[in-house]
mmCIF file of C-alpha atoms in Angstrom:
data_model
loop_
_atom_site.group_PDB
_atom_site.id
_atom_site.type_symbol
_atom_site.label_atom_id
_atom_site.label_comp_id
_atom_site.label_asym_id
_atom_site.label_seq_id
_atom_site.Cartn_x
_atom_site.Cartn_y
_atom_site.Cartn_z
ATOM 1 C CA UNK A 914 2.541 90.177 -155.238
ATOM 2 C CA UNK A 915 1.157 88.222 -158.249
ATOM 3 C CA UNK A 916 -1.200 85.981 -155.719
ATOM 4 C CA UNK A 917 -2.244 89.302 -154.155
ATOM 5 C CA UNK A 918 -3.344 90.621 -157.317
ATOM 6 C CA UNK A 919 -5.078 87.487 -158.400
ATOM 7 C CA UNK A 920 -7.064 87.424 -155.107
ATOM 8 C CA UNK A 921 -7.852 91.104 -155.312
ATOM 9 C CA UNK A 922 -9.330 90.548 -158.908
ATOM 10 C CA UNK A 923 -11.315 87.749 -157.997
ATOM 11 C CA UNK A 924 -12.824 89.223 -154.672
ATOM 12 C CA UNK A 925 -14.062 92.373 -156.740
ATOM 13 C CA UNK A 926 -15.545 90.285 -159.472
ATOM 14 C CA UNK A 927 -19.295 90.030 -159.765
ATOM 15 C CA UNK A 928 -20.998 87.896 -157.086
ATOM 16 C CA UNK A 929 -17.650 87.525 -155.111
ATOM 17 C CA UNK A 930 -16.893 88.837 -151.532
ATOM 18 C CA UNK A 931 -16.259 92.681 -152.415
ATOM 19 C CA UNK A 932 -18.799 92.791 -155.343
ATOM 20 C CA UNK A 933 -21.167 95.018 -153.705
ATOM 21 C CA UNK A 934 -18.636 97.411 -152.304
ATOM 22 C CA UNK A 935 -17.264 98.626 -155.677
ATOM 23 C CA UNK A 936 -19.299 100.398 -158.373
ATOM 24 C CA UNK A 937 -19.710 98.605 -161.773
ATOM 25 C CA UNK A 938 -17.461 101.254 -163.493
ATOM 26 C CA UNK A 939 -14.932 101.268 -160.960
ATOM 27 C CA UNK A 940 -14.918 97.212 -160.932
ATOM 28 C CA UNK A 941 -14.311 97.262 -164.678
ATOM 29 C CA UNK A 942 -11.376 99.927 -164.279
ATOM 30 C CA UNK A 943 -10.032 98.390 -161.534
ATOM 31 C CA UNK A 944 -9.716 94.814 -162.977
ATOM 32 C CA UNK A 945 -8.384 96.464 -166.117
ATOM 33 C CA UNK A 946 -5.407 97.974 -163.853
ATOM 34 C CA UNK A 947 -4.915 94.718 -161.996
ATOM 35 C CA UNK A 948 -4.376 93.061 -165.027
ATOM 36 C CA UNK A 949 -2.008 95.322 -166.554
ATOM 37 C CA UNK A 950 0.121 95.196 -163.045
ATOM 38 C CA UNK A 951 0.021 91.500 -163.221
ATOM 39 C CA UNK A 952 1.357 91.610 -167.145
ATOM 40 C CA UNK A 953 3.984 93.988 -165.911
ATOM 41 C CA UNK A 954 5.227 91.782 -163.157
ATOM 42 C CA UNK A 955 5.493 88.715 -165.611
ATOM 43 C CA UNK A 956 7.784 91.222 -167.924
ATOM 44 C CA UNK A 957 9.775 92.289 -164.988
ATOM 45 C CA UNK A 958 10.226 89.195 -162.998
ATOM 46 C CA UNK A 959 13.838 89.645 -162.465
ATOM 47 C CA UNK A 960 13.424 93.323 -161.054
ATOM 48 C CA UNK A 961 14.143 93.962 -157.671
ATOM 49 C CA UNK A 962 11.780 93.533 -154.995
ATOM 50 C CA UNK A 963 11.186 97.247 -154.477
ATOM 51 C CA UNK A 964 9.819 97.466 -157.895
ATOM 52 C CA UNK A 965 7.270 94.937 -157.492
ATOM 53 C CA UNK A 966 6.118 96.699 -154.312
ATOM 54 C CA UNK A 967 5.981 100.117 -155.987
ATOM 55 C CA UNK A 968 3.693 98.443 -158.679
ATOM 56 C CA UNK A 969 1.469 96.874 -156.152
ATOM 57 C CA UNK A 970 1.124 100.240 -154.485
ATOM 58 C CA UNK A 971 -0.226 101.915 -157.752
ATOM 59 C CA UNK A 972 -3.263 99.707 -157.687
ATOM 60 C CA UNK A 973 -3.724 99.022 -154.084
ATOM 61 C CA UNK A 974 -5.506 102.190 -152.908
ATOM 62 C CA UNK A 975 -8.745 101.308 -154.261
ATOM 63 C CA UNK A 976 -8.340 97.693 -153.283
ATOM 64 C CA UNK A 977 -8.031 98.889 -149.572
ATOM 65 C CA UNK A 978 -10.919 101.246 -149.744
ATOM 66 C CA UNK A 979 -13.123 98.443 -151.067
ATOM 67 C CA UNK A 980 -12.180 96.028 -148.223
ATOM 68 C CA UNK A 981 -12.638 98.997 -145.934
ATOM 69 C CA UNK A 982 -16.292 99.284 -146.882
ATOM 70 C CA UNK A 983 -16.603 95.615 -146.498
ATOM 71 C CA UNK A 984 -15.075 95.308 -143.190
ATOM 72 C CA UNK A 985 -17.103 98.331 -141.811
ATOM 73 C CA UNK A 986 -20.314 96.851 -143.107
ATOM 74 C CA UNK A 987 -19.554 93.578 -141.079
ATOM 75 C CA UNK A 988 -18.651 95.552 -138.180
ATOM 76 C CA UNK A 989 -21.499 98.144 -138.072
ATOM 77 C CA UNK A 990 -24.224 96.008 -136.387
ATOM 78 C CA UNK A 991 -22.061 94.933 -133.444
ATOM 79 C CA UNK A 992 -21.046 98.503 -132.949
ATOM 80 C CA UNK A 993 -24.520 100.048 -133.018
ATOM 81 C CA UNK A 994 -25.586 97.054 -130.651
ATOM 82 C CA UNK A 995 -22.730 98.013 -128.152
ATOM 83 C CA UNK A 996 -23.564 101.763 -128.241
ATOM 84 C CA UNK A 997 -27.283 101.006 -127.603
ATOM 85 C CA UNK A 998 -26.387 98.738 -124.774
ATOM 86 C CA UNK A 999 -24.256 100.998 -122.997
ATOM 87 C CA UNK A 1000 -27.025 103.740 -123.339
ATOM 88 C CA UNK A 1001 -29.564 101.836 -122.030
ATOM 89 C CA UNK A 1002 -27.400 100.561 -118.890
ATOM 90 C CA UNK A 1003 -26.634 104.210 -118.184
ATOM 91 C CA UNK A 1004 -30.069 105.317 -118.387
ATOM 92 C CA UNK A 1005 -31.086 102.396 -115.928
ATOM 93 C CA UNK A 1006 -28.510 103.303 -113.503
ATOM 94 C CA UNK A 1007 -29.153 106.962 -113.525
ATOM 95 C CA UNK A 1008 -33.008 106.285 -112.872
ATOM 96 C CA UNK A 1009 -32.586 103.486 -110.510
ATOM 97 C CA UNK A 1010 -34.467 104.076 -106.972
ATOM 98 C CA UNK A 1011 -31.862 101.703 -105.374
ATOM 99 C CA UNK A 1012 -30.620 103.124 -101.842
ATOM 100 C CA UNK A 1013 -27.170 102.849 -102.781
ATOM 101 C CA UNK A 1014 -27.435 105.606 -105.314
ATOM 102 C CA UNK A 1015 -29.516 107.825 -103.019
ATOM 103 C CA UNK A 1016 -26.479 109.965 -102.114
ATOM 104 C CA UNK A 1017 -25.735 111.008 -105.624
ATOM 105 C CA UNK A 1018 -27.099 114.382 -106.720
ATOM 106 C CA UNK A 1019 -30.125 114.366 -109.029
ATOM 107 C CA UNK A 1020 -28.391 116.911 -111.165
ATOM 108 C CA UNK A 1021 -25.571 114.501 -111.908
ATOM 109 C CA UNK A 1022 -27.989 111.608 -112.732
ATOM 110 C CA UNK A 1023 -29.975 113.852 -115.112
ATOM 111 C CA UNK A 1024 -26.527 114.676 -116.756
ATOM 112 C CA UNK A 1025 -26.049 110.966 -117.649
ATOM 113 C CA UNK A 1026 -29.656 110.788 -119.204
ATOM 114 C CA UNK A 1027 -28.905 114.050 -120.970
ATOM 115 C CA UNK A 1028 -25.605 112.480 -122.554
ATOM 116 C CA UNK A 1029 -27.490 109.390 -123.410
ATOM 117 C CA UNK A 1030 -30.027 111.478 -125.168
ATOM 118 C CA UNK A 1031 -27.480 113.307 -127.119
ATOM 119 C CA UNK A 1032 -25.472 110.127 -128.016
ATOM 120 C CA UNK A 1033 -28.961 108.354 -129.058
ATOM 121 C CA UNK A 1034 -29.850 111.383 -131.431
ATOM 122 C CA UNK A 1035 -26.297 111.596 -132.931
ATOM 123 C CA UNK A 1036 -26.405 107.606 -133.737
ATOM 124 C CA UNK A 1037 -30.003 107.784 -135.255
ATOM 125 C CA UNK A 1038 -28.687 110.473 -137.379
ATOM 126 C CA UNK A 1039 -25.657 108.662 -138.485
ATOM 127 C CA UNK A 1040 -28.012 105.545 -139.215
ATOM 128 C CA UNK A 1041 -30.213 107.708 -141.468
ATOM 129 C CA UNK A 1042 -27.305 108.909 -143.286
ATOM 130 C CA UNK A 1043 -25.859 105.400 -143.815
ATOM 131 C CA UNK A 1044 -29.301 104.154 -145.010
ATOM 132 C CA UNK A 1045 -29.332 106.199 -147.686
ATOM 133 C CA UNK A 1046 -25.969 105.462 -149.176
ATOM 134 C CA UNK A 1047 -25.127 102.374 -151.215
ATOM 135 C CA UNK A 1048 -22.812 99.739 -150.306
ATOM 136 C CA UNK A 1049 -20.172 100.738 -152.782
ATOM 137 C CA UNK A 1050 -19.516 104.209 -151.368
ATOM 138 C CA UNK A 1051 -17.509 105.189 -148.273
ATOM 139 C CA UNK A 1052 -19.736 104.782 -145.122
ATOM 140 C CA UNK A 1053 -21.246 107.715 -143.167
ATOM 141 C CA UNK A 1054 -19.363 106.721 -140.006
ATOM 142 C CA UNK A 1055 -16.990 103.941 -139.034
ATOM 143 C CA UNK A 1056 -17.676 101.266 -136.120
ATOM 144 C CA UNK A 1057 -14.637 102.755 -134.423
ATOM 145 C CA UNK A 1058 -16.719 106.083 -134.149
ATOM 146 C CA UNK A 1059 -19.316 104.291 -132.029
ATOM 147 C CA UNK A 1060 -17.111 102.329 -129.879
ATOM 148 C CA UNK A 1061 -15.341 105.662 -128.822
ATOM 149 C CA UNK A 1062 -18.932 107.260 -128.051
ATOM 150 C CA UNK A 1063 -19.767 104.293 -126.142
ATOM 151 C CA UNK A 1064 -16.363 104.349 -123.989
ATOM 152 C CA UNK A 1065 -17.061 108.140 -123.417
ATOM 153 C CA UNK A 1066 -20.589 107.718 -122.057
ATOM 154 C CA UNK A 1067 -19.853 104.601 -119.883
ATOM 155 C CA UNK A 1068 -16.683 106.381 -118.481
ATOM 156 C CA UNK A 1069 -18.865 109.250 -117.438
ATOM 157 C CA UNK A 1070 -21.868 107.448 -116.040
ATOM 158 C CA UNK A 1071 -19.564 105.069 -114.164
ATOM 159 C CA UNK A 1072 -17.604 107.968 -112.722
ATOM 160 C CA UNK A 1073 -20.891 109.612 -111.358
ATOM 161 C CA UNK A 1074 -22.680 106.446 -110.308
ATOM 162 C CA UNK A 1075 -19.597 105.101 -108.284
ATOM 163 C CA UNK A 1076 -19.541 108.009 -106.328
ATOM 164 C CA UNK A 1077 -18.808 106.844 -102.860
ATOM 165 C CA UNK A 1078 -21.327 107.429 -100.053
ATOM 166 C CA UNK A 1079 -20.236 110.116 -97.592
ATOM 167 C CA UNK A 1080 -18.741 108.948 -94.282
ATOM 168 C CA UNK A 1081 -21.283 109.570 -91.139
ATOM 169 C CA UNK A 1082 -20.241 112.513 -89.102
ATOM 170 C CA UNK A 1083 -17.868 111.739 -86.151
ATOM 171 C CA UNK A 1084 -19.880 112.125 -82.886
ATOM 172 C CA UNK A 1085 -18.131 115.133 -80.883
ATOM 173 C CA UNK A 1086 -15.857 114.262 -78.127
ATOM 174 C CA UNK A 1087 -16.794 114.459 -74.613
ATOM 175 C CA UNK A 1088 -14.922 117.528 -72.563
ATOM 176 C CA UNK A 1089 -13.338 117.105 -69.364
ATOM 177 C CA UNK A 1090 -16.357 118.875 -67.716
ATOM 178 C CA UNK A 1091 -18.605 116.513 -69.022
ATOM 179 C CA UNK A 1092 -17.012 113.414 -67.792
ATOM 180 C CA UNK A 1093 -17.904 112.239 -64.517
ATOM 181 C CA UNK A 1094 -15.586 110.379 -62.119
ATOM 182 C CA UNK A 1095 -16.530 106.966 -61.429
ATOM 183 C CA UNK A 1096 -15.300 105.208 -58.152
ATOM 184 C CA UNK A 1097 -12.712 102.464 -58.913
ATOM 185 C CA UNK A 1098 -14.064 99.004 -58.902
ATOM 186 C CA UNK A 1099 -13.709 97.461 -55.554
ATOM 187 C CA UNK A 1100 -13.337 101.026 -53.702
ATOM 188 C CA UNK A 1101 -16.846 101.056 -52.445
ATOM 189 C CA UNK A 1102 -18.186 98.691 -49.837
ATOM 190 C CA UNK A 1103 -21.671 97.866 -48.924
ATOM 191 C CA UNK A 1104 -23.249 99.563 -46.089
ATOM 192 C CA UNK A 1105 -22.692 97.929 -42.963
ATOM 193 C CA UNK A 1106 -20.467 95.138 -44.294
ATOM 194 C CA UNK A 1107 -16.861 94.824 -42.705
ATOM 195 C CA UNK A 1108 -17.493 97.601 -40.344
ATOM 196 C CA UNK A 1109 -15.228 97.690 -37.456
ATOM 197 C CA UNK A 1110 -16.452 96.961 -34.096
ATOM 198 C CA UNK A 1111 -15.932 100.016 -31.602
ATOM 199 C CA UNK A 1112 -13.828 98.924 -28.626
ATOM 200 C CA UNK A 1113 -15.217 98.512 -25.459
ATOM 201 C CA UNK A 1114 -14.534 100.659 -22.401
ATOM 202 C CA UNK A 1115 -12.251 98.956 -19.858
ATOM 203 C CA UNK A 1116 -14.633 99.502 -16.792
ATOM 204 C CA UNK A 1117 -17.536 98.381 -18.723
ATOM 205 C CA UNK A 1118 -19.810 95.616 -17.222
ATOM 206 C CA UNK A 1119 -19.479 92.115 -18.661
ATOM 207 C CA UNK A 1120 -22.048 91.058 -21.166
ATOM 208 C CA UNK A 1121 -23.884 87.786 -21.774
ATOM 209 C CA UNK A 1122 -21.518 86.933 -24.375
ATOM 210 C CA UNK A 1123 -18.403 87.520 -22.316
ATOM 211 C CA UNK A 1124 -19.801 85.088 -19.689
ATOM 212 C CA UNK A 1125 -20.294 82.360 -22.058
#
């Protein structure tokens, strides 16, 4: 507990990690509270552990708030870039002339662009609000808000743009009347091929072939 209090007091001091994320008045009051808590710990060193936890919790809320402001400032740029990238990609897909998207209804693609425009306006409004705030107050929005909006836009765009192409219509089956019977292979014989010679009458005169 003592180490935690010492670290927190150092971080909020001027020129340190959290210095810009706590107002001068709050800093002075907070350092005073931390010093009192540290003195209490020295005077109650043999108290049960629970007593130390309760004492630290008395001064912890402002420290957590200051740390949150710092963490949000550090994460904000990446979260903004993530959302902007998702919006750009979704628009590109929705406006793509690629044949693989030609089966998707134009109204659905327009819906994606409309969602992107709304998310972009929302982001710009939040950035204006944030730009008017000093670092030592709570942010106008959290990085997590932008990550969630990015996921929502991407999920919807992916759902629309991954719509499978409809299968080509199945050709109608031939009816029995339309089918024509084809002779079985080998049944037909060439004309004149293999024809049996007619038998000669018994009283027919001999031919030249018979005399040879």
